[in-house]
Amino acid sequence: MASVYVTLGRTGPAANGQSLAYYGQTRSEVITSSGTSAAGGLPAFEGEVAQVFCASAVYVRSGATVTPATGLYVPAGIPTYIGMVAGETLRVIDV
């Protein structure tokens, strides 16, 4: 079990042109991961991206149940971005 920190919002190029920056309104939540798919509670708006951060490695997916075969691998301690589908929530599972 781990705390997975999620920030949803719209992104665009940062001033340095080499990374992403959030603009406008952002929303955040913490999802507790486990050995089964756990759903967040914030549905995405059109065009939003989720930044995911966790002290341990997890898999994530927008919408459907996440498994190691269907999820995006998020390494421990490295913020990772995932595109979201409008109306869907983020799902997480431990590695």
XYZ file of N, CA and C in Angstrom:
285
model
N 0.838 -1.182 0.000
C 0.000 0.000 0.000
C 0.879 1.240 0.000
N 0.446 2.196 -0.792
C 1.195 3.448 -0.884
C 0.242 4.585 -1.197
N 0.670 5.794 -0.892
C -0.096 6.989 -1.245
C 0.351 7.444 -2.622
N -0.600 7.515 -3.545
C -0.327 7.954 -4.913
C -0.905 9.360 -5.056
N -0.036 10.328 -5.347
C -0.440 11.733 -5.433
C -0.751 12.066 -6.890
N -1.966 12.564 -7.135
C -2.451 12.825 -8.481
C -2.862 14.290 -8.598
N -2.403 14.960 -9.658
C -2.842 16.313 -9.969
C -3.421 16.300 -11.377
N -4.651 16.788 -11.525
C -5.312 16.869 -12.826
C -5.365 18.320 -13.278
N -5.129 18.538 -14.563
C -5.230 19.879 -15.117
C -4.784 19.902 -16.566
N -4.862 21.065 -17.156
C -4.406 21.248 -18.530
C -2.926 21.624 -18.499
N -2.202 21.162 -19.488
C -0.775 21.457 -19.537
C -0.403 22.087 -20.869
N 0.758 22.688 -20.888
C 1.316 23.279 -22.096
C 2.803 23.442 -21.903
N 3.501 23.931 -22.911
C 4.953 24.091 -22.791
C 5.317 25.071 -21.682
N 6.349 24.738 -20.935
C 6.861 25.645 -19.916
C 7.684 26.731 -20.586
N 8.056 27.725 -19.829
C 8.826 28.845 -20.369
C 10.138 28.395 -20.996
N 10.733 27.319 -20.458
C 12.000 26.844 -21.014
C 11.797 25.982 -22.266
N 10.542 25.662 -22.593
C 10.229 24.887 -23.790
C 10.609 23.416 -23.705
N 11.099 22.971 -22.562
C 11.573 21.602 -22.446
C 10.733 20.737 -21.517
N 9.770 21.303 -20.865
C 8.959 20.517 -19.951
C 7.518 20.999 -20.012
N 6.664 20.372 -19.223
C 5.257 20.751 -19.185
C 4.979 21.609 -17.967
N 4.043 22.528 -18.112
C 3.593 23.344 -16.996
C 2.071 23.332 -16.975
N 1.494 23.308 -15.779
C 0.045 23.400 -15.658
C -0.381 24.850 -15.815
N -1.533 25.051 -16.420
C -2.107 26.385 -16.473
C -3.585 26.287 -16.136
N -4.137 27.377 -15.632
C -5.539 27.364 -15.232
C -5.725 26.595 -13.935
N -6.929 26.083 -13.750
C -7.287 25.392 -12.518
C -6.709 23.982 -12.485
N -6.175 23.583 -11.335
C -5.739 22.208 -11.117
C -6.494 21.639 -9.929
N -6.583 20.324 -9.911
C -7.247 19.619 -8.810
C -6.355 18.465 -8.403
N -6.330 18.150 -7.124
C -5.460 17.082 -6.639
C -6.217 16.123 -5.740
N -5.688 14.898 -5.677
C -6.218 13.887 -4.772
C -5.108 12.899 -4.440
N -5.344 12.123 -3.398
C -4.432 11.050 -3.016
C -5.212 9.747 -3.099
N -4.659 8.769 -3.827
C -5.277 7.451 -3.962
C -4.385 6.462 -3.223
N -4.972 5.602 -2.394
C -4.200 4.568 -1.711
C -4.160 3.336 -2.604
N -2.953 2.972 -3.019
C -2.801 1.820 -3.899
C -2.764 0.530 -3.091
N -3.009 -0.578 -3.785
C -2.933 -1.898 -3.156
C -2.701 -2.923 -4.262
N -2.875 -4.176 -3.941
C -2.680 -5.245 -4.913
C -3.839 -5.407 -5.879
N -4.902 -4.620 -5.687
C -6.027 -4.626 -6.614
C -6.246 -3.209 -7.128
N -6.937 -3.089 -8.231
C -7.178 -1.793 -8.859
C -7.968 -0.877 -7.923
N -7.418 0.309 -7.646
C -8.080 1.300 -6.793
C -8.394 2.531 -7.628
N -9.628 3.028 -7.533
C -10.068 4.165 -8.331
C -9.972 5.467 -7.558
N -9.575 6.510 -8.262
C -9.621 7.855 -7.704
C -11.043 8.378 -7.782
N -11.256 9.559 -7.226
C -12.596 10.131 -7.193
C -12.788 11.361 -8.055
N -11.716 11.839 -8.729
C -11.831 13.047 -9.548
C -11.990 12.703 -11.025
N -13.153 12.922 -11.613
C -13.297 12.686 -13.042
C -12.575 13.780 -13.840
N -11.945 13.373 -14.909
C -11.193 14.315 -15.743
C -12.137 15.150 -16.601
N -11.710 16.383 -16.869
C -12.393 17.242 -17.827
C -11.708 17.077 -19.179
N -12.367 17.508 -20.229
C -11.813 17.412 -21.583
C -10.432 18.062 -21.647
N -9.456 17.355 -22.200
C -8.120 17.890 -22.416
C -7.199 17.868 -21.212
N -7.609 17.221 -20.128
C -6.759 17.207 -18.941
C -5.735 16.080 -18.963
N -4.663 16.327 -18.233
C -3.576 15.378 -18.048
C -3.427 15.165 -16.552
N -3.048 13.943 -16.150
C -2.786 13.666 -14.741
C -1.288 13.527 -14.525
N -0.782 14.217 -13.510
C 0.585 13.983 -13.064
C 0.480 13.041 -11.876
N 1.249 11.942 -11.935
C 1.194 10.920 -10.898
C 2.554 10.839 -10.221
N 2.546 10.825 -8.887
C 3.786 10.686 -8.122
C 3.546 9.730 -6.965
N 4.508 8.817 -6.739
C 4.414 7.874 -5.635
C 5.827 7.503 -5.190
N 5.994 7.262 -3.897
C 7.303 6.877 -3.370
C 7.682 5.458 -3.781
N 6.701 4.654 -4.189
C 6.971 3.306 -4.697
C 6.364 3.186 -6.090
N 6.829 2.234 -6.868
C 6.350 2.076 -8.241
C 4.900 1.581 -8.268
N 4.122 2.120 -9.219
C 2.732 1.713 -9.414
C 2.438 1.662 -10.914
N 1.318 1.045 -11.256
C 0.767 1.115 -12.607
C -0.479 1.987 -12.548
N -0.733 2.777 -13.606
C -1.910 3.641 -13.651
C -2.617 3.500 -14.991
N -3.897 3.851 -14.985
C -4.703 3.820 -16.211
C -5.904 4.730 -16.035
N -6.310 5.365 -17.106
C -7.511 6.182 -17.109
C -8.714 5.287 -17.370
N -9.698 5.337 -16.472
C -10.966 4.659 -16.715
C -11.054 3.232 -16.241
N -10.725 2.299 -17.118
C -10.945 0.879 -16.851
C -10.019 0.348 -15.756
N -10.348 -0.831 -15.261
C -9.534 -1.489 -14.251
C -8.098 -1.612 -14.744
N -7.146 -1.309 -13.886
C -5.732 -1.368 -14.258
C -5.127 -2.700 -13.811
N -4.275 -3.245 -14.662
C -3.474 -4.427 -14.362
C -2.054 -4.126 -14.835
N -1.074 -4.923 -14.443
C 0.276 -4.696 -14.958
C 0.343 -4.755 -16.491
N -0.525 -5.531 -17.112
C -0.514 -5.665 -18.577
C -1.171 -4.482 -19.280
N -2.053 -3.751 -18.585
C -2.795 -2.668 -19.245
C -2.433 -1.275 -18.752
N -1.617 -1.190 -17.700
C -1.324 0.103 -17.100
C -0.009 0.698 -17.551
N 0.130 1.997 -17.309
C 1.378 2.719 -17.537
C 2.219 2.582 -16.278
N 3.463 2.164 -16.428
C 4.375 2.004 -15.297
C 4.856 3.370 -14.831
N 4.703 3.648 -13.544
C 5.180 4.888 -12.937
C 6.295 4.516 -11.971
N 7.558 4.864 -12.301
C 8.671 4.514 -11.417
C 8.584 5.243 -10.082
N 9.176 4.659 -9.070
C 9.194 5.264 -7.735
C 9.905 6.613 -7.762
N 9.254 7.616 -7.191
C 9.875 8.923 -7.010
C 10.027 9.782 -8.249
N 9.397 9.407 -9.362
C 9.506 10.185 -10.601
C 8.107 10.610 -11.058
N 7.811 11.910 -11.069
C 6.503 12.367 -11.553
C 6.309 11.928 -13.003
N 5.155 11.351 -13.284
C 4.851 10.825 -14.613
C 3.498 11.364 -15.047
N 3.378 11.708 -16.331
C 2.133 12.254 -16.875
C 1.385 11.194 -17.670
N 0.056 11.232 -17.567
C -0.797 10.330 -18.338
C -1.985 11.131 -18.866
N -2.286 10.944 -20.139
C -3.458 11.580 -20.723
C -4.719 10.967 -20.144
N -5.715 11.789 -19.912
C -6.963 11.317 -19.337
C -8.089 11.415 -20.353
N -9.086 10.565 -20.203
C -10.289 10.610 -21.010
C -11.350 11.343 -20.200
N -12.018 12.316 -20.815
C -13.023 13.111 -20.108
C -14.057 12.212 -19.433
N -14.328 12.501 -18.162
C -15.319 11.762 -17.395
C -14.776 10.549 -16.664
N -13.556 10.128 -16.985
C -12.983 8.949 -16.341
C -12.089 9.353 -15.170
N -11.911 8.439 -14.233
C -11.029 8.649 -13.086
C -9.760 7.824 -13.276
N -8.742 8.145 -12.526
C -7.491 7.405 -12.598
C -7.588 6.162 -11.729
N -7.027 5.062 -12.217
C -6.962 3.794 -11.468
C -5.503 3.466 -11.208
N -5.185 2.921 -10.033
C -3.813 2.584 -9.686
C -3.742 1.190 -9.084
N -2.573 0.565 -9.213
C -2.313 -0.748 -8.591
C -0.816 -0.822 -8.289
N -0.474 -1.499 -7.200
C 0.940 -1.676 -6.849
C 1.651 -2.538 -7.886
N 2.950 -2.291 -8.019
C 3.777 -3.125 -8.903
C 4.049 -4.432 -8.197
